[in-house]
């Protein structure tokens, strides 16, 4: 069997580069953005801040409940930038004024805080894939906050409340922010944040904290607010339908199609060593030498491939030659092939008919049976008719070539199940006509 030559390999390379049109996204006249959503957001909140600890004796924030009486003493204004649809950064300014609730039993105090925070933000709805909640959303945030803390609690004869004295403190802040979108670009926010200062020497009432508690101050803030999305898209960035890496996906799909096409071109249906895209006779007989175009070599143009002819001539006795030829025909090595649903032989099957014609002329006493075959892709009744018509078509060609009709017999062998139904290549080998010599 002939192997693929260097010229074939070069042609394969050329096909893989030039046969398929290169992927040119620009030619499709599409403007594809990798990520489309509003990245900037402005958040404003108003709520209640409560210092949990530390306090000196006689001072406290609430006497009933965890939050005590509601009081608007905390305000924040922040801007947020989403680095990706799921993660972003927020920077904001804060103002808090902590004091005792009226008639709660605590001694009067007041502590003012002006601060700045930098936090990471997570769009939990996207992170946990719960965007099916519709207008509801959820953010998680955490980072650091630094404050200028000024006591506004007046000193007494017995206590030093550091009146009008200030210090800078800072710590960690964590929070959760449920959201509800009230318009395309605006949402209502409810935020709960917890702050733990790792540098704070004042109690919340203004006095100096005890050495064992002055570095672990705690505050909790609950607030409502509005979030407004800035950008060209109509929908708030936290709810936008995000298209990520669209361009890359299109390129991958195009590449997969190109690879699939190349694999199809490289199929070798008749296993002669020549890929189908180069093979002009893709049903050549197994073991017979072919040229670079996949055609069985027949230099003397007698309708018998040279490989077969040499094999027959190598037998020393005429009887051995006849037996070899008979086996060759009866075992189905000589076949005529058809396209799906067709009764006209394919152009590459002419050599098979030529072989039988030559045999019949060289053996005028012989008769043959022409068997028509069909694959199992249609109903059996239709297959039987198709197989018979294929056999008749081959008989007609042989008769027109000078073979007497009385020496040719027709038979149908439809519904050939030797090949897999799902294999296109296997079905090609089933759609054929074979021959059997009558002794």
JSON list of C-alpha atoms in Angstrom, two decimals, residues 159-299:
[
{"chain": "A", "resi": 159, "resn": "UNK", "atom": "CA", "xyz": [-13.83, 62.73, 85.76]},
{"chain": "A", "resi": 160, "resn": "UNK", "atom": "CA", "xyz": [-11.74, 63.63, 82.75]},
{"chain": "A", "resi": 161, "resn": "UNK", "atom": "CA", "xyz": [-13.79, 63.09, 79.61]},
{"chain": "A", "resi": 162, "resn": "UNK", "atom": "CA", "xyz": [-11.12, 64.55, 77.28]},
{"chain": "A", "resi": 163, "resn": "UNK", "atom": "CA", "xyz": [-13.51, 67.26, 76.19]},
{"chain": "A", "resi": 164, "resn": "UNK", "atom": "CA", "xyz": [-12.60, 68.57, 72.68]},
{"chain": "A", "resi": 165, "resn": "UNK", "atom": "CA", "xyz": [-9.58, 66.29, 72.60]},
{"chain": "A", "resi": 166, "resn": "UNK", "atom": "CA", "xyz": [-9.10, 64.10, 69.53]},
{"chain": "A", "resi": 167, "resn": "UNK", "atom": "CA", "xyz": [-7.22, 60.99, 68.58]},
{"chain": "A", "resi": 168, "resn": "UNK", "atom": "CA", "xyz": [-6.89, 58.94, 65.45]},
{"chain": "A", "resi": 169, "resn": "UNK", "atom": "CA", "xyz": [-7.95, 55.35, 65.61]},
{"chain": "A", "resi": 170, "resn": "UNK", "atom": "CA", "xyz": [-8.61, 52.59, 63.16]},
{"chain": "A", "resi": 171, "resn": "UNK", "atom": "CA", "xyz": [-9.61, 49.01, 62.71]},
{"chain": "A", "resi": 172, "resn": "UNK", "atom": "CA", "xyz": [-11.40, 46.44, 60.64]},
{"chain": "A", "resi": 173, "resn": "UNK", "atom": "CA", "xyz": [-14.93, 46.74, 59.27]},
{"chain": "A", "resi": 174, "resn": "UNK", "atom": "CA", "xyz": [-17.19, 44.00, 57.93]},
{"chain": "A", "resi": 175, "resn": "UNK", "atom": "CA", "xyz": [-20.73, 44.24, 56.59]},
{"chain": "A", "resi": 176, "resn": "UNK", "atom": "CA", "xyz": [-23.60, 42.80, 54.64]},
{"chain": "A", "resi": 177, "resn": "UNK", "atom": "CA", "xyz": [-25.88, 44.83, 52.36]},
{"chain": "A", "resi": 178, "resn": "UNK", "atom": "CA", "xyz": [-29.19, 43.48, 51.05]},
{"chain": "A", "resi": 179, "resn": "UNK", "atom": "CA", "xyz": [-30.50, 45.54, 48.11]},
{"chain": "A", "resi": 180, "resn": "UNK", "atom": "CA", "xyz": [-33.78, 46.09, 46.27]},
{"chain": "A", "resi": 181, "resn": "UNK", "atom": "CA", "xyz": [-33.75, 47.71, 42.84]},
{"chain": "A", "resi": 182, "resn": "UNK", "atom": "CA", "xyz": [-36.44, 50.42, 42.69]},
{"chain": "A", "resi": 183, "resn": "UNK", "atom": "CA", "xyz": [-35.61, 51.70, 39.19]},
{"chain": "A", "resi": 184, "resn": "UNK", "atom": "CA", "xyz": [-33.30, 50.75, 36.34]},
{"chain": "A", "resi": 185, "resn": "UNK", "atom": "CA", "xyz": [-30.26, 52.47, 37.85]},
{"chain": "A", "resi": 186, "resn": "UNK", "atom": "CA", "xyz": [-31.21, 52.98, 41.51]},
{"chain": "A", "resi": 187, "resn": "UNK", "atom": "CA", "xyz": [-31.57, 50.57, 44.39]},
{"chain": "A", "resi": 188, "resn": "UNK", "atom": "CA", "xyz": [-32.59, 50.75, 48.04]},
{"chain": "A", "resi": 189, "resn": "UNK", "atom": "CA", "xyz": [-29.96, 49.49, 50.48]},
{"chain": "A", "resi": 190, "resn": "UNK", "atom": "CA", "xyz": [-30.06, 48.16, 54.03]},
{"chain": "A", "resi": 191, "resn": "UNK", "atom": "CA", "xyz": [-26.63, 47.76, 55.58]},
{"chain": "A", "resi": 192, "resn": "UNK", "atom": "CA", "xyz": [-25.36, 46.21, 58.79]},
{"chain": "A", "resi": 193, "resn": "UNK", "atom": "CA", "xyz": [-21.67, 46.83, 59.54]},
{"chain": "A", "resi": 194, "resn": "UNK", "atom": "CA", "xyz": [-19.46, 45.78, 62.41]},
{"chain": "A", "resi": 195, "resn": "UNK", "atom": "CA", "xyz": [-16.29, 47.71, 63.27]},
{"chain": "A", "resi": 196, "resn": "UNK", "atom": "CA", "xyz": [-13.51, 46.52, 65.55]},
{"chain": "A", "resi": 197, "resn": "UNK", "atom": "CA", "xyz": [-10.88, 49.16, 66.32]},
{"chain": "A", "resi": 198, "resn": "UNK", "atom": "CA", "xyz": [-7.45, 47.81, 67.12]},
{"chain": "A", "resi": 199, "resn": "UNK", "atom": "CA", "xyz": [-6.25, 51.29, 68.10]},
{"chain": "A", "resi": 200, "resn": "UNK", "atom": "CA", "xyz": [-8.59, 53.30, 70.35]},
{"chain": "A", "resi": 201, "resn": "UNK", "atom": "CA", "xyz": [-7.55, 54.79, 73.69]},
{"chain": "A", "resi": 202, "resn": "UNK", "atom": "CA", "xyz": [-10.88, 56.52, 74.43]},
{"chain": "A", "resi": 203, "resn": "UNK", "atom": "CA", "xyz": [-13.99, 54.97, 75.84]},
{"chain": "A", "resi": 204, "resn": "UNK", "atom": "CA", "xyz": [-17.08, 55.81, 73.81]},
{"chain": "A", "resi": 205, "resn": "UNK", "atom": "CA", "xyz": [-18.05, 58.26, 76.55]},
{"chain": "A", "resi": 206, "resn": "UNK", "atom": "CA", "xyz": [-14.73, 60.14, 76.08]},
{"chain": "A", "resi": 207, "resn": "UNK", "atom": "CA", "xyz": [-12.82, 58.97, 79.14]},
{"chain": "A", "resi": 208, "resn": "UNK", "atom": "CA", "xyz": [-9.55, 57.10, 78.94]},
{"chain": "A", "resi": 209, "resn": "UNK", "atom": "CA", "xyz": [-10.05, 53.38, 78.44]},
{"chain": "A", "resi": 210, "resn": "UNK", "atom": "CA", "xyz": [-8.61, 50.80, 80.81]},
{"chain": "A", "resi": 211, "resn": "UNK", "atom": "CA", "xyz": [-5.31, 49.31, 79.61]},
{"chain": "A", "resi": 212, "resn": "UNK", "atom": "CA", "xyz": [-6.88, 45.88, 79.11]},
{"chain": "A", "resi": 213, "resn": "UNK", "atom": "CA", "xyz": [-9.67, 47.16, 76.78]},
{"chain": "A", "resi": 214, "resn": "UNK", "atom": "CA", "xyz": [-8.37, 50.23, 75.01]},
{"chain": "A", "resi": 215, "resn": "UNK", "atom": "CA", "xyz": [-7.32, 48.31, 71.89]},
{"chain": "A", "resi": 216, "resn": "UNK", "atom": "CA", "xyz": [-10.51, 46.35, 71.24]},
{"chain": "A", "resi": 217, "resn": "UNK", "atom": "CA", "xyz": [-13.31, 48.86, 70.78]},
{"chain": "A", "resi": 218, "resn": "UNK", "atom": "CA", "xyz": [-16.43, 47.67, 68.97]},
{"chain": "A", "resi": 219, "resn": "UNK", "atom": "CA", "xyz": [-19.21, 49.51, 67.13]},
{"chain": "A", "resi": 220, "resn": "UNK", "atom": "CA", "xyz": [-22.18, 48.35, 65.07]},
{"chain": "A", "resi": 221, "resn": "UNK", "atom": "CA", "xyz": [-24.00, 50.45, 62.47]},
{"chain": "A", "resi": 222, "resn": "UNK", "atom": "CA", "xyz": [-27.36, 49.83, 60.85]},
{"chain": "A", "resi": 223, "resn": "UNK", "atom": "CA", "xyz": [-28.42, 52.11, 58.02]},
{"chain": "A", "resi": 224, "resn": "UNK", "atom": "CA", "xyz": [-30.66, 52.59, 55.01]},
{"chain": "A", "resi": 225, "resn": "UNK", "atom": "CA", "xyz": [-29.56, 54.23, 51.80]},
{"chain": "A", "resi": 226, "resn": "UNK", "atom": "CA", "xyz": [-29.64, 54.57, 48.05]},
{"chain": "A", "resi": 227, "resn": "UNK", "atom": "CA", "xyz": [-27.26, 53.23, 45.45]},
{"chain": "A", "resi": 228, "resn": "UNK", "atom": "CA", "xyz": [-27.06, 54.85, 42.01]},
{"chain": "A", "resi": 229, "resn": "UNK", "atom": "CA", "xyz": [-25.27, 53.21, 39.07]},
{"chain": "A", "resi": 230, "resn": "UNK", "atom": "CA", "xyz": [-23.20, 55.43, 36.74]},
{"chain": "A", "resi": 231, "resn": "UNK", "atom": "CA", "xyz": [-22.59, 54.40, 33.15]},
{"chain": "A", "resi": 232, "resn": "UNK", "atom": "CA", "xyz": [-23.98, 54.14, 29.63]},
{"chain": "A", "resi": 233, "resn": "UNK", "atom": "CA", "xyz": [-26.00, 50.99, 30.23]},
{"chain": "A", "resi": 234, "resn": "UNK", "atom": "CA", "xyz": [-29.61, 51.35, 31.29]},
{"chain": "A", "resi": 235, "resn": "UNK", "atom": "CA", "xyz": [-29.53, 48.77, 34.09]},
{"chain": "A", "resi": 236, "resn": "UNK", "atom": "CA", "xyz": [-27.78, 49.07, 37.46]},
{"chain": "A", "resi": 237, "resn": "UNK", "atom": "CA", "xyz": [-24.40, 47.34, 37.30]},
{"chain": "A", "resi": 238, "resn": "UNK", "atom": "CA", "xyz": [-25.30, 44.96, 40.14]},
{"chain": "A", "resi": 239, "resn": "UNK", "atom": "CA", "xyz": [-28.17, 43.54, 38.06]},
{"chain": "A", "resi": 240, "resn": "UNK", "atom": "CA", "xyz": [-26.88, 43.90, 34.51]},
{"chain": "A", "resi": 241, "resn": "UNK", "atom": "CA", "xyz": [-26.71, 40.81, 32.31]},
{"chain": "A", "resi": 242, "resn": "UNK", "atom": "CA", "xyz": [-22.96, 40.47, 31.98]},
{"chain": "A", "resi": 243, "resn": "UNK", "atom": "CA", "xyz": [-21.37, 39.18, 28.76]},
{"chain": "A", "resi": 244, "resn": "UNK", "atom": "CA", "xyz": [-17.89, 38.01, 29.59]},
{"chain": "A", "resi": 245, "resn": "UNK", "atom": "CA", "xyz": [-15.27, 36.94, 27.03]},
{"chain": "A", "resi": 246, "resn": "UNK", "atom": "CA", "xyz": [-17.74, 36.87, 24.15]},
{"chain": "A", "resi": 247, "resn": "UNK", "atom": "CA", "xyz": [-14.97, 37.47, 21.65]},
{"chain": "A", "resi": 248, "resn": "UNK", "atom": "CA", "xyz": [-12.87, 34.61, 23.00]},
{"chain": "A", "resi": 249, "resn": "UNK", "atom": "CA", "xyz": [-15.83, 32.22, 22.84]},
{"chain": "A", "resi": 250, "resn": "UNK", "atom": "CA", "xyz": [-16.48, 33.12, 19.20]},
{"chain": "A", "resi": 251, "resn": "UNK", "atom": "CA", "xyz": [-12.84, 32.48, 18.36]},
{"chain": "A", "resi": 252, "resn": "UNK", "atom": "CA", "xyz": [-12.95, 29.10, 20.12]},
{"chain": "A", "resi": 253, "resn": "UNK", "atom": "CA", "xyz": [-16.10, 28.07, 18.22]},
{"chain": "A", "resi": 254, "resn": "UNK", "atom": "CA", "xyz": [-14.53, 29.11, 14.90]},
{"chain": "A", "resi": 255, "resn": "UNK", "atom": "CA", "xyz": [-11.35, 27.17, 15.74]},
{"chain": "A", "resi": 256, "resn": "UNK", "atom": "CA", "xyz": [-13.36, 24.07, 16.63]},
{"chain": "A", "resi": 257, "resn": "UNK", "atom": "CA", "xyz": [-15.14, 24.26, 13.27]},
{"chain": "A", "resi": 258, "resn": "UNK", "atom": "CA", "xyz": [-11.81, 24.55, 11.45]},
{"chain": "A", "resi": 259, "resn": "UNK", "atom": "CA", "xyz": [-10.34, 21.58, 13.33]},
{"chain": "A", "resi": 260, "resn": "UNK", "atom": "CA", "xyz": [-13.49, 19.55, 12.60]},
{"chain": "A", "resi": 261, "resn": "UNK", "atom": "CA", "xyz": [-13.23, 20.37, 8.89]},
{"chain": "A", "resi": 262, "resn": "UNK", "atom": "CA", "xyz": [-9.55, 19.39, 8.80]},
{"chain": "A", "resi": 263, "resn": "UNK", "atom": "CA", "xyz": [-10.32, 16.09, 10.56]},
{"chain": "A", "resi": 264, "resn": "UNK", "atom": "CA", "xyz": [-13.01, 15.35, 7.96]},
{"chain": "A", "resi": 265, "resn": "UNK", "atom": "CA", "xyz": [-10.59, 16.12, 5.14]},
{"chain": "A", "resi": 266, "resn": "UNK", "atom": "CA", "xyz": [-8.02, 13.80, 6.67]},
{"chain": "A", "resi": 267, "resn": "UNK", "atom": "CA", "xyz": [-10.36, 10.77, 6.72]},
{"chain": "A", "resi": 268, "resn": "UNK", "atom": "CA", "xyz": [-9.17, 7.79, 4.66]},
{"chain": "A", "resi": 269, "resn": "UNK", "atom": "CA", "xyz": [-12.34, 5.83, 3.85]},
{"chain": "A", "resi": 270, "resn": "UNK", "atom": "CA", "xyz": [-10.71, 3.08, 1.79]},
{"chain": "A", "resi": 271, "resn": "UNK", "atom": "CA", "xyz": [-7.58, 2.87, 3.97]},
{"chain": "A", "resi": 272, "resn": "UNK", "atom": "CA", "xyz": [-5.21, 3.22, 1.03]},
{"chain": "A", "resi": 273, "resn": "UNK", "atom": "CA", "xyz": [-2.96, 5.79, 2.70]},
{"chain": "A", "resi": 274, "resn": "UNK", "atom": "CA", "xyz": [-4.35, 8.77, 0.74]},
{"chain": "A", "resi": 275, "resn": "UNK", "atom": "CA", "xyz": [-6.61, 11.23, 2.58]},
{"chain": "A", "resi": 276, "resn": "UNK", "atom": "CA", "xyz": [-10.13, 11.61, 1.16]},
{"chain": "A", "resi": 277, "resn": "UNK", "atom": "CA", "xyz": [-9.60, 15.22, 0.09]},
{"chain": "A", "resi": 278, "resn": "UNK", "atom": "CA", "xyz": [-6.81, 14.00, -2.27]},
{"chain": "A", "resi": 279, "resn": "UNK", "atom": "CA", "xyz": [-8.37, 10.63, -3.10]},
{"chain": "A", "resi": 280, "resn": "UNK", "atom": "CA", "xyz": [-10.05, 10.48, -6.53]},
{"chain": "A", "resi": 281, "resn": "UNK", "atom": "CA", "xyz": [-11.00, 6.84, -5.96]},
{"chain": "A", "resi": 282, "resn": "UNK", "atom": "CA", "xyz": [-11.90, 6.49, -2.30]},
{"chain": "A", "resi": 283, "resn": "UNK", "atom": "CA", "xyz": [-13.13, 2.88, -2.60]},
{"chain": "A", "resi": 284, "resn": "UNK", "atom": "CA", "xyz": [-9.96, 1.28, -3.93]},
{"chain": "A", "resi": 285, "resn": "UNK", "atom": "CA", "xyz": [-9.41, -2.39, -3.08]},
{"chain": "A", "resi": 286, "resn": "UNK", "atom": "CA", "xyz": [-7.48, -3.07, 0.10]},
{"chain": "A", "resi": 287, "resn": "UNK", "atom": "CA", "xyz": [-3.88, -4.10, -0.51]},
{"chain": "A", "resi": 288, "resn": "UNK", "atom": "CA", "xyz": [-3.75, -2.71, -4.06]},
{"chain": "A", "resi": 289, "resn": "UNK", "atom": "CA", "xyz": [-1.15, -0.04, -4.85]},
{"chain": "A", "resi": 290, "resn": "UNK", "atom": "CA", "xyz": [-2.53, 3.43, -5.58]},
{"chain": "A", "resi": 291, "resn": "UNK", "atom": "CA", "xyz": [-0.99, 6.59, -7.00]},
{"chain": "A", "resi": 292, "resn": "UNK", "atom": "CA", "xyz": [-0.81, 10.00, -5.27]},
{"chain": "A", "resi": 293, "resn": "UNK", "atom": "CA", "xyz": [-4.43, 10.65, -6.26]},
{"chain": "A", "resi": 294, "resn": "UNK", "atom": "CA", "xyz": [-5.64, 7.42, -4.64]},
{"chain": "A", "resi": 295, "resn": "UNK", "atom": "CA", "xyz": [-6.38, 5.64, -7.94]},
{"chain": "A", "resi": 296, "resn": "UNK", "atom": "CA", "xyz": [-5.42, 1.98, -8.32]},
{"chain": "A", "resi": 297, "resn": "UNK", "atom": "CA", "xyz": [-2.42, 1.76, -10.64]},
{"chain": "A", "resi": 298, "resn": "UNK", "atom": "CA", "xyz": [-3.32, 0.40, -14.11]},
{"chain": "A", "resi": 299, "resn": "UNK", "atom": "CA", "xyz": [-0.44, 1.28, -16.45]}
]
